[in-house]
XYZ file of C-alpha atoms in Angstrom:
343
model
C 77.879 148.288 27.268
C 78.624 147.517 30.972
C 75.716 146.656 33.381
C 75.771 145.864 37.051
C 73.322 143.034 38.074
C 71.961 142.522 41.685
C 70.106 139.223 42.142
C 71.228 136.169 40.255
C 68.218 133.986 40.525
C 66.303 132.184 37.702
C 65.895 135.489 35.823
C 68.668 137.595 36.915
C 71.372 135.156 36.158
C 70.093 134.410 32.607
C 69.827 138.107 31.864
C 73.412 138.473 32.519
C 74.226 135.371 30.361
C 72.194 136.649 27.456
C 73.824 140.098 27.651
C 77.405 138.583 27.801
C 76.397 136.292 24.860
C 75.923 139.490 22.852
C 79.168 141.229 23.836
C 78.083 143.173 26.911
C 80.034 143.352 30.250
C 78.540 142.514 33.578
C 79.427 143.187 37.162
C 77.344 140.934 39.290
C 76.456 140.598 43.055
C 74.097 138.264 44.966
C 74.039 137.181 48.642
C 74.693 133.615 47.506
C 78.459 133.578 46.822
C 78.163 130.550 44.710
C 75.850 132.338 42.218
C 78.369 135.047 41.892
C 81.297 132.586 41.337
C 79.295 130.696 38.787
C 78.720 133.802 36.480
C 82.410 134.941 37.229
C 83.394 131.677 35.734
C 81.516 132.485 32.689
C 82.907 135.884 32.166
C 81.236 138.327 34.508
C 83.016 140.379 37.185
C 82.051 139.347 40.766
C 81.407 141.963 43.491
C 81.304 141.172 47.191
C 79.035 144.027 48.054
C 76.831 146.871 46.686
C 79.757 149.282 47.241
C 82.111 146.914 45.584
C 79.837 146.608 42.531
C 79.450 150.411 42.258
C 83.123 150.778 42.429
C 83.758 148.379 39.529
C 81.336 149.997 37.266
C 82.298 152.776 34.887
C 80.407 156.155 35.003
C 77.684 156.707 34.038
C 76.782 153.590 35.750
C 73.763 151.350 35.096
C 72.538 148.946 37.842
C 69.850 146.454 37.311
C 68.092 145.152 40.470
C 66.320 141.766 40.086
C 65.202 140.928 43.480
C 61.806 139.969 45.135
C 59.546 142.999 45.115
C 58.952 144.766 48.458
C 61.459 145.121 51.199
C 64.474 143.452 49.419
C 64.139 145.649 46.400
C 63.268 148.789 48.413
C 66.349 148.488 50.641
C 68.675 147.747 47.705
C 67.376 150.737 45.666
C 67.689 153.178 48.692
C 71.249 151.892 49.413
C 72.312 152.251 45.791
C 70.800 155.835 45.760
C 73.437 156.723 48.441
C 76.275 154.925 46.647
C 75.752 156.237 43.119
C 76.453 159.536 41.472
C 74.423 162.135 39.574
C 73.720 160.591 35.919
C 73.772 156.943 37.057
C 70.836 154.901 36.540
C 69.027 152.141 38.726
C 66.838 149.633 36.923
C 64.141 147.708 38.808
C 63.445 144.643 36.573
C 61.327 142.742 39.118
C 57.501 142.947 39.800
C 57.385 146.037 41.880
C 54.097 147.979 42.636
C 53.929 150.851 40.142
C 53.235 153.490 42.784
C 56.465 152.303 44.558
C 58.275 153.220 41.264
C 56.725 156.759 41.235
C 57.855 157.401 44.837
C 61.405 155.781 44.355
C 62.075 157.862 41.181
C 61.074 161.069 42.946
C 63.463 160.309 45.826
C 66.318 159.479 43.491
C 65.681 162.422 41.305
C 66.606 164.536 44.208
C 70.065 162.955 44.107
C 70.412 163.255 40.316
C 70.089 159.484 39.945
C 67.657 158.162 37.221
C 65.285 155.408 38.017
C 63.818 153.085 35.340
C 61.117 150.308 35.916
C 61.173 147.503 33.613
C 58.409 144.978 33.642
C 60.151 141.805 32.270
C 58.442 138.700 30.905
C 60.127 135.597 29.727
C 60.500 133.492 32.622
C 63.079 130.728 32.752
C 63.018 130.628 28.976
C 64.452 134.212 28.433
C 67.947 133.162 27.940
C 66.957 131.230 24.773
C 63.835 133.166 23.677
C 64.540 136.595 24.889
C 62.562 138.939 27.203
C 59.547 141.046 26.441
C 60.052 144.438 28.371
C 57.709 147.155 29.393
C 59.665 150.224 30.415
C 58.962 153.304 32.518
C 61.178 156.237 33.008
C 62.575 159.480 31.431
C 63.565 159.305 27.779
C 67.203 160.248 28.323
C 67.806 157.173 30.666
C 65.702 154.761 28.608
C 67.582 155.895 25.428
C 70.949 155.394 26.995
C 69.955 151.888 27.960
C 68.823 150.840 24.590
C 71.803 148.582 23.781
C 70.886 146.578 26.866
C 67.263 146.356 26.063
C 67.861 145.507 22.370
C 70.164 142.681 23.435
C 67.661 141.197 25.801
C 64.641 141.446 23.592
C 63.505 138.539 21.378
C 63.712 140.437 18.184
C 61.344 140.091 15.200
C 61.779 136.296 15.009
C 59.343 134.536 12.763
C 56.242 136.414 13.961
C 54.452 137.974 10.976
C 54.635 141.790 11.004
C 51.352 143.745 11.789
C 50.077 145.701 8.743
C 49.718 149.411 9.163
C 52.570 149.977 11.877
C 54.589 152.306 9.499
C 55.835 155.276 11.315
C 55.444 153.681 14.771
C 58.300 152.956 17.322
C 60.262 150.145 15.753
C 61.477 148.832 19.111
C 57.988 147.454 19.799
C 58.357 144.861 17.003
C 61.660 143.830 18.602
C 59.902 143.069 21.947
C 60.459 146.112 24.149
C 58.301 149.237 24.713
C 58.972 152.565 26.412
C 55.401 152.687 28.057
C 55.774 156.078 29.545
C 57.165 157.850 32.769
C 58.100 156.145 35.903
C 55.542 153.517 36.928
C 54.227 153.052 33.442
C 56.386 149.920 32.756
C 55.312 148.082 35.870
C 51.696 149.110 35.287
C 51.746 147.444 31.975
C 53.399 144.343 33.376
C 50.767 144.279 35.990
C 47.899 144.069 33.555
C 49.870 141.555 31.509
C 50.001 139.259 34.522
C 46.437 139.992 35.240
C 45.458 138.903 31.673
C 47.797 135.732 32.197
C 45.734 134.725 35.115
C 42.541 134.831 32.911
C 44.091 133.031 30.062
C 45.540 130.289 32.233
C 42.103 129.879 34.061
C 40.367 129.440 30.687
C 42.693 126.737 29.545
C 42.493 124.935 32.981
C 38.677 125.088 33.100
C 38.205 123.899 29.511
C 40.634 120.891 29.978
C 38.836 120.076 33.342
C 35.593 119.797 31.289
C 37.133 117.583 28.891
C 38.610 115.365 31.584
C 35.152 114.982 33.191
C 33.512 114.174 29.888
C 33.249 110.513 30.845
C 31.352 111.327 34.225
C 28.791 108.779 35.258
C 26.139 111.474 35.199
C 26.178 111.204 31.552
C 24.343 108.288 29.620
C 26.833 105.737 28.335
C 26.424 106.929 24.631
C 27.349 110.417 25.677
C 30.449 109.695 27.622
C 33.879 110.446 26.043
C 37.316 109.387 27.345
C 39.528 112.091 25.758
C 43.287 111.929 25.479
C 44.081 115.450 26.842
C 47.684 115.449 25.714
C 46.499 114.690 22.096
C 43.789 117.509 22.306
C 46.388 119.993 23.699
C 48.730 119.031 20.735
C 46.234 119.335 18.088
C 45.101 122.731 19.308
C 48.747 123.858 19.038
C 48.527 123.267 15.172
C 46.519 126.131 13.569
C 43.866 126.633 16.210
C 42.813 130.099 17.196
C 43.461 129.149 20.847
C 47.164 128.293 20.212
C 49.610 130.228 22.530
C 52.832 129.576 24.501
C 50.673 128.752 27.458
C 49.076 125.969 25.398
C 52.552 124.762 24.438
C 53.366 124.449 28.053
C 50.083 122.780 28.891
C 50.861 120.275 25.993
C 54.261 119.560 27.302
C 52.883 118.945 30.938
C 50.090 116.612 29.720
C 52.557 114.633 27.445
C 54.824 114.003 30.372
C 51.956 113.450 33.101
C 48.540 113.075 31.690
C 46.818 113.052 35.079
C 49.125 115.768 36.421
C 49.547 113.752 39.586
C 52.881 115.467 40.121
C 50.999 118.805 40.774
C 49.207 119.573 43.989
C 46.564 121.887 42.705
C 47.577 124.569 45.190
C 48.160 127.831 43.104
C 49.955 131.002 44.552
C 49.289 134.413 43.419
C 52.090 136.751 42.950
C 50.450 139.942 43.797
C 50.158 141.318 40.329
C 46.666 139.907 39.848
C 45.585 141.591 42.989
C 47.059 144.868 41.868
C 45.334 144.550 38.475
C 41.945 144.173 40.213
C 42.745 147.085 42.542
C 43.430 149.289 39.578
C 40.200 148.058 37.861
C 38.190 149.026 41.060
C 39.892 152.394 41.214
C 39.009 153.207 37.711
C 35.475 151.547 37.855
C 36.640 149.280 34.921
C 34.770 146.002 34.774
C 37.177 143.047 34.923
C 34.930 139.916 35.470
C 37.187 137.375 34.235
C 40.410 138.515 35.648
C 38.669 138.835 39.047
C 37.149 135.345 38.925
C 40.631 133.959 37.928
C 42.220 135.518 41.007
C 39.564 134.198 43.255
C 39.947 130.733 41.873
C 43.517 130.856 43.034
C 42.493 131.736 46.620
C 40.016 128.805 46.572
C 42.695 126.366 45.190
C 44.348 126.560 48.677
C 41.295 124.888 50.262
C 40.366 122.345 47.701
C 42.387 121.105 44.586
C 40.832 120.213 41.197
C 42.382 119.132 38.006
C 42.051 122.617 36.728
C 44.301 123.831 39.496
C 46.814 121.174 38.911
C 46.887 122.477 35.344
C 47.463 126.007 36.555
C 50.430 124.706 38.559
C 51.787 122.957 35.546
C 51.663 126.114 33.585
C 53.254 128.265 36.220
C 56.104 125.668 36.554
C 56.458 125.672 32.730
C 57.078 129.362 32.221
C 58.456 130.426 35.460
C 59.912 127.445 37.177
C 57.370 127.961 40.051
C 57.055 125.011 42.436
C 53.850 125.148 44.376
C 54.264 124.416 48.137
C 50.828 123.589 49.752
C 50.256 125.877 52.916
C 52.758 128.594 52.126
C 53.859 130.787 49.181
C 56.448 129.013 47.163
C 60.035 130.373 47.320
C 59.690 131.435 43.663
C 56.911 133.828 44.461
C 59.247 135.956 46.371
C 57.580 136.932 49.767
C 54.222 138.249 50.772
C 51.728 138.501 47.931
C 49.706 141.357 49.223
C 52.589 143.929 48.109
C 55.039 141.708 46.302
C 55.050 140.500 42.812
C 56.732 137.268 41.721
C 55.296 135.607 38.593
C 58.380 135.550 36.319
C 56.123 135.402 33.237
């Protein structure tokens, strides 16, 4: 199948590579000419502009936008809406706000153009591991794109199958879900990232307590000097708290036990804020997720070992490099309305 890709950053470029490895064709565009040239050298077709990309695609066209949420995505989607024809499909695979999806889909529907929102998780490891996708849109468009989603998804792998799933959508076990109409995909991804905040905070606080177990406030016979890298490693082996986030934590601690290479300044992508906003609108208690978000705010004023651990995990799954005093380039613009965690 043929796909157009706009935005060739850490995730967009690797999505194209994974698709080409599985026999699909790609037409690519990015403001950075070097990124286009690099993928063209690997077998993609380069495009010099949005109009050029549309011209090089065969109808019905499918164009995936993988840009920072907010103005960059908004402008690109609206421009594509004027360039594409009825029956074509626009995919937003970034971390857009779900209400923006509903609005855009309505505007594009008037032109006969389908819009599909795809919450995409996999970070910088997606090329190798595959991408977990949470998809919103009308069934006709989603089913048409199934070969793309199937190629990008991780597949069954070695994860044990869940008993009692007979008769359910088999695509879910492959790692992608048609969550519902427009906005549903990014809503599910928003909650995914909110949960991620809480999980990361739990690990960070736990390891901070372990690190401080030799504090002078304890009697000498109650003080412990723990090897945090070894604790992280043993927890990976059969523990109920094992996870990919713990894998990344173990990797970071093995390379830098004191995490001196991390500032402890932790950005938030916007998805955590939207999660709490949804909880407030629905009067749904979310104590842990709210506390995790506020901890990120506090990290910009004072930095603890726990915050260094959060930074280490973010770098591990998404390549985020924290820049004290300003949002990191990987967080893709203003956090109040723009999602950026490529998790």
